Amino acid sequence: MRKKKRVLSFSAALLSLTLLLSSTPVFAAVSTYGSWPSRYQTMYVDTSSTLTVPYSSGAAKWYNATNYKVSTSLTGTVGSYNYRAFNVTETDVDWDGITEHFVYNGEIWKEIVNINTYYTSMSRYTSAIKTALVAHEVGHSLGLLDSSVVETTSIMHPYTFNSAETATVRPMNPSASDISVVNGLYPTSSSFMKKSASGQEDGYYIHPSWAVYYANENELAEAADLVVRGTVTSEAGSKFTRGDYKSYATLSAVQATQVLKGGLKDGEQIMVSQMGGTDGSVKVFVDETTHLQKDQEVVLFLRKRADNTYSPINGDDGVYLDTKIGVKNIATKRLIDLNSMI
Ligand SMILES: [Zn+2]
């Protein structure tokens, strides 16, 4: 209990820092990674899915608004199509939706859209929210990346709910800017069609979309099973279920020097798993996931997985480097005052 109070006590300082930083957002159009060679596509949806209506309605948000014409078609053999959508149920991950694209020779060959029913079966996921989540994933499958967190008008906003899980933080529809980016990718004059994901190495690219946004480290700590300060003692290879590319993970051993929350003793070692890795032949790359390196000093906000590894919450959101100038988030470089946690 005492530890938990300490974790909570640093919220005020963090919140003010967050507000300061978020008061000066820089808006930019959503980024893209490539496009299909044709603007007419069919996304095949698993007939047995409980979400066939959200899949078709979510795709229609792009079909009706942009040059990208993605129809949906129900099938009992979804696995035989390169552009496919089906439900998965994963209980120990932070994503409520995920899209994979496969690149070969600089071209997109496959797009696989998954909605995680572990989350969407919760009552707070209304049919409108499920449809908007599908629209977000279809946005990935047509070539868009997640927006930055400050882009609160883009449907490519990476999070669905606020930390209290009371309100959505992602818009329900593509913005005017989203539409114009898509129309740029899929011009009606087909001679201008880009046919590429050029510059991308062959492999699977995974775009996880997070169920909950944690606005600061206090909220991350609340959600975490374990908050630990420690040293990366080794890079421990990949772990995967062959062919299930979203399961591919890279392992690192981390020795705790200080346990800030959770059932671990100082000095104990844990295995941290981060999305993305390789089975020796196929490479899997994951947005917003920077793998730990040996000898890094880190502060990690972790979720315990069923396989007894720990994963940073929401990818890089849960990873901080302990550097000479302070403890800072690996992606945003945002500094936190760890002393007020201790
Ligand atoms: Zn996303």
Coordinates of C-alpha atoms and ligand atoms in Angstrom, one line a residue:
M1 CA 0.0 0.0 0.0
R2 CA 2.8 2.4 0.9
K3 CA 4.4 1.9 -2.4
K4 CA 1.2 2.6 -4.3
K5 CA 0.7 5.9 -2.4
R6 CA 4.2 6.9 -3.4
V7 CA 3.4 6.2 -7.0
L8 CA 0.3 8.3 -6.8
S9 CA 1.9 11.2 -5.1
F10 CA 3.8 12.4 -8.1
S11 CA 0.8 12.9 -10.2
A12 CA 0.5 16.6 -9.7
A13 CA 3.9 17.5 -11.0
L14 CA 3.5 15.1 -13.9
L15 CA 0.0 16.4 -14.8
S16 CA 1.3 20.0 -14.9
L17 CA 4.1 18.9 -17.1
T18 CA 1.7 17.1 -19.4
L19 CA -0.6 20.1 -19.6
L20 CA 2.3 22.3 -20.4
L21 CA 3.5 20.1 -23.2
S22 CA 0.0 19.4 -24.6
S23 CA -0.9 23.1 -24.6
T24 CA 1.4 23.6 -27.6
P25 CA 0.4 20.9 -30.0
V26 CA 1.8 20.8 -33.5
F27 CA -0.8 19.6 -36.0
A28 CA 0.2 17.8 -39.1
A29 CA -1.4 15.6 -41.7
V30 CA -1.4 11.9 -41.0
S31 CA 1.6 10.0 -42.5
T32 CA 1.5 7.2 -45.0
Y33 CA 3.6 4.1 -45.6
G34 CA 2.4 3.2 -49.1
S35 CA -0.6 2.3 -51.2
W36 CA -2.3 -0.5 -53.0
P37 CA -1.7 -0.5 -56.7
S38 CA -5.4 0.1 -57.4
R39 CA -8.0 2.3 -55.5
Y40 CA -10.6 -0.5 -56.0
Q41 CA -10.2 -3.1 -53.3
T42 CA -12.2 -5.8 -51.6
M43 CA -11.7 -6.5 -48.0
Y44 CA -12.9 -10.1 -47.2
V45 CA -14.6 -10.3 -43.8
D46 CA -15.0 -13.6 -41.9
T47 CA -18.7 -14.6 -42.1
S48 CA -18.6 -15.9 -38.6
S49 CA -17.4 -12.6 -37.1
T50 CA -19.7 -11.0 -34.6
L51 CA -18.7 -7.7 -36.1
T52 CA -19.7 -8.0 -39.8
V53 CA -21.8 -4.9 -39.6
P54 CA -19.0 -2.7 -38.0
Y55 CA -16.5 -4.1 -40.6
S56 CA -18.7 -3.0 -43.5
S57 CA -19.8 0.3 -41.9
G58 CA -16.3 1.1 -40.9
A59 CA -15.0 0.5 -44.4
A60 CA -17.8 2.6 -45.8
K61 CA -16.6 5.7 -44.0
W62 CA -13.7 5.7 -46.5
Y63 CA -15.6 4.4 -49.4
N64 CA -18.2 7.2 -49.2
A65 CA -15.7 9.9 -48.5
T66 CA -12.6 9.3 -50.5
N67 CA -11.3 8.0 -53.8
Y68 CA -10.3 4.8 -52.1
K69 CA -13.1 2.3 -52.9
V70 CA -12.9 -0.6 -50.5
S71 CA -15.9 -2.9 -50.6
T72 CA -16.4 -5.7 -48.1
S73 CA -17.4 -9.2 -48.9
L74 CA -18.3 -12.0 -46.5
T75 CA -16.6 -15.3 -46.8
G76 CA -16.2 -18.5 -44.9
T77 CA -12.6 -18.9 -46.1
V78 CA -11.2 -15.6 -45.1
G79 CA -7.7 -17.0 -44.8
S80 CA -7.4 -17.5 -48.5
Y81 CA -7.6 -13.8 -49.3
N82 CA -4.7 -11.3 -49.1
Y83 CA -7.0 -8.4 -47.8
R84 CA -8.9 -9.8 -45.0
A85 CA -10.6 -8.9 -41.7
F86 CA -11.5 -11.1 -38.8
N87 CA -11.9 -11.1 -35.0
V88 CA -9.3 -12.2 -32.5
T89 CA -9.5 -12.5 -28.7
E90 CA -6.3 -11.6 -26.9
T91 CA -6.7 -10.9 -23.2
D92 CA -3.2 -9.8 -22.2
V93 CA -2.4 -7.2 -24.8
D94 CA -3.1 -3.4 -24.8
W95 CA -4.5 -3.2 -28.4
D96 CA -8.1 -3.3 -29.3
G97 CA -7.4 -3.4 -33.0
I98 CA -4.3 -4.3 -35.1
T99 CA -3.5 -4.2 -38.8
E100 CA -0.6 -6.0 -40.5
H101 CA 0.7 -5.2 -43.9
F102 CA 3.1 -7.4 -45.8
V103 CA 5.7 -5.9 -48.1
Y104 CA 7.6 -7.8 -50.8
N105 CA 9.9 -6.0 -53.2
G106 CA 8.6 -2.6 -52.2
E107 CA 4.9 -3.5 -52.8
I108 CA 2.0 -4.2 -50.5
W109 CA 0.9 -7.8 -50.8
K110 CA -1.4 -8.3 -47.9
E111 CA -3.4 -6.4 -45.4
I112 CA -4.8 -8.2 -42.3
V113 CA -7.3 -6.3 -40.1
N114 CA -8.0 -7.7 -36.7
I115 CA -10.4 -6.4 -34.0
N116 CA -9.8 -7.7 -30.5
T117 CA -13.1 -8.9 -29.1
Y118 CA -11.6 -9.0 -25.6
Y119 CA -12.0 -5.2 -25.6
T120 CA -14.9 -4.7 -28.0
S121 CA -17.2 -7.1 -26.1
M122 CA -17.0 -4.6 -23.2
S123 CA -20.2 -2.6 -22.8
R124 CA -18.4 0.7 -23.3
Y125 CA -17.7 -0.3 -26.9
T126 CA -20.9 0.8 -28.5
S127 CA -21.6 -0.1 -32.1
A128 CA -20.6 3.4 -33.2
I129 CA -17.3 3.0 -31.4
K130 CA -16.7 -0.4 -32.9
T131 CA -17.4 1.0 -36.3
A132 CA -15.0 3.9 -35.8
L133 CA -12.3 1.4 -34.6
V134 CA -12.8 -0.6 -37.8
A135 CA -12.5 2.7 -39.8
H136 CA -9.2 3.4 -38.0
E137 CA -7.9 -0.1 -38.9
V138 CA -9.1 0.2 -42.5
G139 CA -7.2 3.5 -42.5
H140 CA -4.1 1.5 -41.7
S141 CA -4.9 -1.1 -44.4
L142 CA -5.2 1.6 -47.1
G143 CA -1.8 3.0 -46.2
L144 CA -2.0 5.4 -43.2
L145 CA 0.0 5.3 -40.1
D146 CA -1.1 6.2 -36.6
S147 CA -1.2 10.0 -36.1
S148 CA 0.7 11.6 -33.2
V149 CA -1.2 11.8 -29.9
V150 CA -1.9 15.5 -30.3
E151 CA -3.9 14.9 -33.6
T152 CA -7.2 14.7 -31.9
T153 CA -9.2 15.4 -35.1
S154 CA -7.7 12.5 -37.1
I155 CA -9.3 9.1 -37.1
M156 CA -5.8 7.8 -37.1
H157 CA -5.4 8.9 -33.5
P158 CA -3.7 5.9 -31.9
Y159 CA -6.0 5.5 -28.8
T160 CA -9.7 4.6 -28.3
F161 CA -10.5 5.6 -24.7
N162 CA -9.2 8.1 -22.1
S163 CA -7.6 6.6 -19.0
A164 CA -10.9 6.7 -17.1
E165 CA -12.4 4.6 -19.9
T166 CA -15.4 7.0 -19.9
A167 CA -14.9 8.8 -23.2
T168 CA -13.4 8.1 -26.6
V169 CA -10.4 10.2 -27.6
R170 CA -10.6 9.3 -31.3
P171 CA -13.0 10.9 -33.7
M172 CA -15.7 8.8 -35.2
N173 CA -15.0 9.8 -38.8
P174 CA -12.1 10.6 -41.1
S175 CA -11.2 14.3 -40.9
A176 CA -11.0 16.6 -43.9
S177 CA -7.3 16.3 -43.7
D178 CA -7.4 12.5 -43.5
I179 CA -9.6 12.5 -46.6
S180 CA -7.3 14.7 -48.5
V181 CA -4.3 12.5 -47.6
V182 CA -6.1 9.4 -48.9
N183 CA -7.2 11.1 -52.1
G184 CA -3.5 12.0 -52.6
L185 CA -2.6 8.3 -52.3
Y186 CA -5.4 7.2 -54.6
P187 CA -5.9 9.8 -57.3
T188 CA -8.8 9.2 -59.7
S189 CA -6.4 9.5 -62.6
S190 CA -4.9 6.0 -62.3
S191 CA -1.8 6.9 -64.2
F192 CA -0.6 8.8 -61.2
M193 CA -1.1 5.8 -59.0
K194 CA 1.9 5.0 -56.8
K195 CA 2.4 1.3 -56.6
S196 CA 4.6 1.0 -53.7
A197 CA 5.7 0.7 -50.2
S198 CA 9.1 1.6 -51.5
G199 CA 12.0 1.8 -49.1
Q200 CA 10.4 -0.7 -46.8
E201 CA 12.3 -3.9 -46.1
D202 CA 10.5 -7.1 -47.0
G203 CA 8.5 -8.3 -44.0
Y204 CA 5.4 -7.8 -41.9
Y205 CA 4.6 -4.4 -40.5
I206 CA 2.3 -4.3 -37.5
H207 CA 0.2 -1.3 -36.5
P208 CA -1.3 -1.8 -33.0
S209 CA -4.0 0.6 -31.9
W210 CA -4.3 1.1 -28.2
A211 CA -7.5 0.7 -26.2
V212 CA -6.7 3.2 -23.5
Y213 CA -4.6 6.4 -23.4
Y214 CA -2.5 7.0 -20.3
A215 CA -1.8 10.7 -20.2
N216 CA 1.0 10.6 -17.7
E217 CA 3.2 8.3 -15.7
N218 CA 0.8 8.3 -12.8
E219 CA -1.9 6.9 -15.0
L220 CA 0.6 4.4 -16.5
A221 CA 1.6 3.4 -13.0
E222 CA -2.0 2.8 -12.0
A223 CA -2.5 0.6 -15.0
A224 CA 0.8 -1.3 -14.6
D225 CA 1.2 -4.6 -12.9
L226 CA 4.9 -3.8 -12.3
V227 CA 6.9 -0.5 -12.4
V228 CA 10.5 -1.2 -12.2
R229 CA 13.8 0.6 -12.5
G230 CA 16.6 -1.6 -13.7
T231 CA 19.3 -2.5 -16.1
V232 CA 19.0 -4.5 -19.4
T233 CA 21.4 -7.4 -18.7
S234 CA 20.9 -9.2 -22.0
E235 CA 19.1 -9.2 -25.3
A236 CA 17.4 -12.6 -25.3
G237 CA 16.2 -13.2 -28.8
S238 CA 12.8 -13.6 -30.3
K239 CA 9.7 -15.5 -29.2
F240 CA 6.8 -16.3 -31.6
T241 CA 4.1 -18.5 -32.8
R242 CA 5.2 -19.1 -36.3
G243 CA 2.9 -17.4 -38.8
D244 CA 1.0 -15.3 -36.2
Y245 CA 3.0 -12.2 -36.9
K246 CA 1.5 -10.1 -34.2
S247 CA 2.7 -12.6 -31.7
Y248 CA 6.4 -12.1 -32.7
A249 CA 8.3 -10.6 -29.7
T250 CA 11.8 -9.6 -28.8
L251 CA 12.9 -10.5 -25.3
S252 CA 15.3 -8.7 -23.0
A253 CA 16.3 -9.6 -19.5
V254 CA 16.1 -6.7 -17.0
Q255 CA 17.5 -6.8 -13.5
A256 CA 15.5 -4.7 -11.1
T257 CA 17.4 -2.2 -9.1
Q258 CA 14.3 -0.6 -7.6
V259 CA 10.7 -1.9 -7.7
L260 CA 8.3 1.0 -7.7
K261 CA 5.1 -1.1 -7.9
G262 CA 4.3 -4.8 -8.0
G263 CA 5.4 -8.1 -6.6
L264 CA 9.1 -8.2 -7.3
K265 CA 12.1 -7.8 -5.1
D266 CA 15.0 -5.4 -5.8
G267 CA 17.7 -7.4 -7.6
E268 CA 15.4 -9.9 -9.2
Q269 CA 15.4 -10.4 -12.9
I270 CA 12.4 -10.3 -15.3
M271 CA 12.0 -11.1 -19.0
V272 CA 10.5 -8.2 -21.0
S273 CA 8.8 -8.9 -24.3
Q274 CA 8.3 -6.2 -26.9
M275 CA 6.3 -6.7 -30.1
G276 CA 8.2 -7.4 -33.3
G277 CA 11.0 -9.9 -34.0
T278 CA 11.9 -12.6 -36.3
D279 CA 11.5 -16.4 -36.7
G280 CA 14.8 -16.5 -38.6
S281 CA 13.3 -15.9 -42.0
V282 CA 10.4 -13.5 -41.7
K283 CA 11.0 -10.1 -40.1
V284 CA 8.2 -8.4 -38.2
F285 CA 8.4 -4.6 -37.6
V286 CA 6.1 -2.8 -35.2
D287 CA 5.1 0.9 -35.0
E288 CA 6.1 2.7 -31.8
T289 CA 8.2 -0.2 -30.5
T290 CA 11.9 0.4 -29.8
H291 CA 13.6 -2.7 -28.6
L292 CA 15.7 -2.5 -25.4
Q293 CA 19.5 -2.8 -25.7
K294 CA 22.0 -4.4 -23.4
D295 CA 23.3 -2.1 -20.6
Q296 CA 20.5 0.4 -20.9
E297 CA 19.3 1.8 -17.7
V298 CA 15.5 1.9 -17.8
V299 CA 12.3 2.6 -16.0
L300 CA 9.5 0.4 -17.3
F301 CA 5.7 0.4 -16.8
L302 CA 4.8 -3.2 -17.4
R303 CA 1.8 -5.5 -18.0
K304 CA 2.3 -9.1 -17.0
R305 CA 1.6 -11.6 -19.8
A306 CA 0.2 -15.1 -19.7
D307 CA 3.6 -16.5 -20.5
N308 CA 5.2 -14.8 -17.5
T309 CA 7.0 -12.2 -19.5
Y310 CA 6.2 -8.5 -19.0
S311 CA 5.4 -6.0 -21.8
P312 CA 5.7 -2.3 -21.6
I313 CA 2.2 -0.7 -21.6
N314 CA 1.2 0.6 -25.0
G315 CA 4.5 -0.1 -26.6
D316 CA 7.0 2.7 -26.2
D317 CA 4.6 4.7 -23.9
G318 CA 5.8 2.4 -21.1
V319 CA 9.5 2.6 -21.7
Y320 CA 11.8 5.3 -20.2
L321 CA 15.5 5.5 -20.4
D322 CA 17.5 6.5 -17.3
T323 CA 20.0 8.9 -18.7
K324 CA 22.5 11.4 -17.3
I325 CA 20.0 14.2 -17.9
G326 CA 17.1 12.3 -16.3
V327 CA 14.5 9.7 -16.9
K328 CA 12.9 10.2 -20.3
N329 CA 10.4 8.5 -22.5
I330 CA 12.0 6.5 -25.2
A331 CA 9.8 8.0 -27.9
T332 CA 8.6 11.4 -26.8
K333 CA 11.8 12.2 -24.8
R334 CA 9.5 13.5 -22.1
L335 CA 11.3 13.7 -18.8
I336 CA 9.8 12.5 -15.5
D337 CA 10.7 13.3 -12.0
L338 CA 11.4 9.9 -10.6
N339 CA 12.5 11.2 -7.3
S340 CA 9.0 12.3 -6.5
M341 CA 7.9 8.6 -7.1
I342 CA 10.4 7.3 -4.6
Ligands
ZN1 ZN -3.7 2.5 -35.2

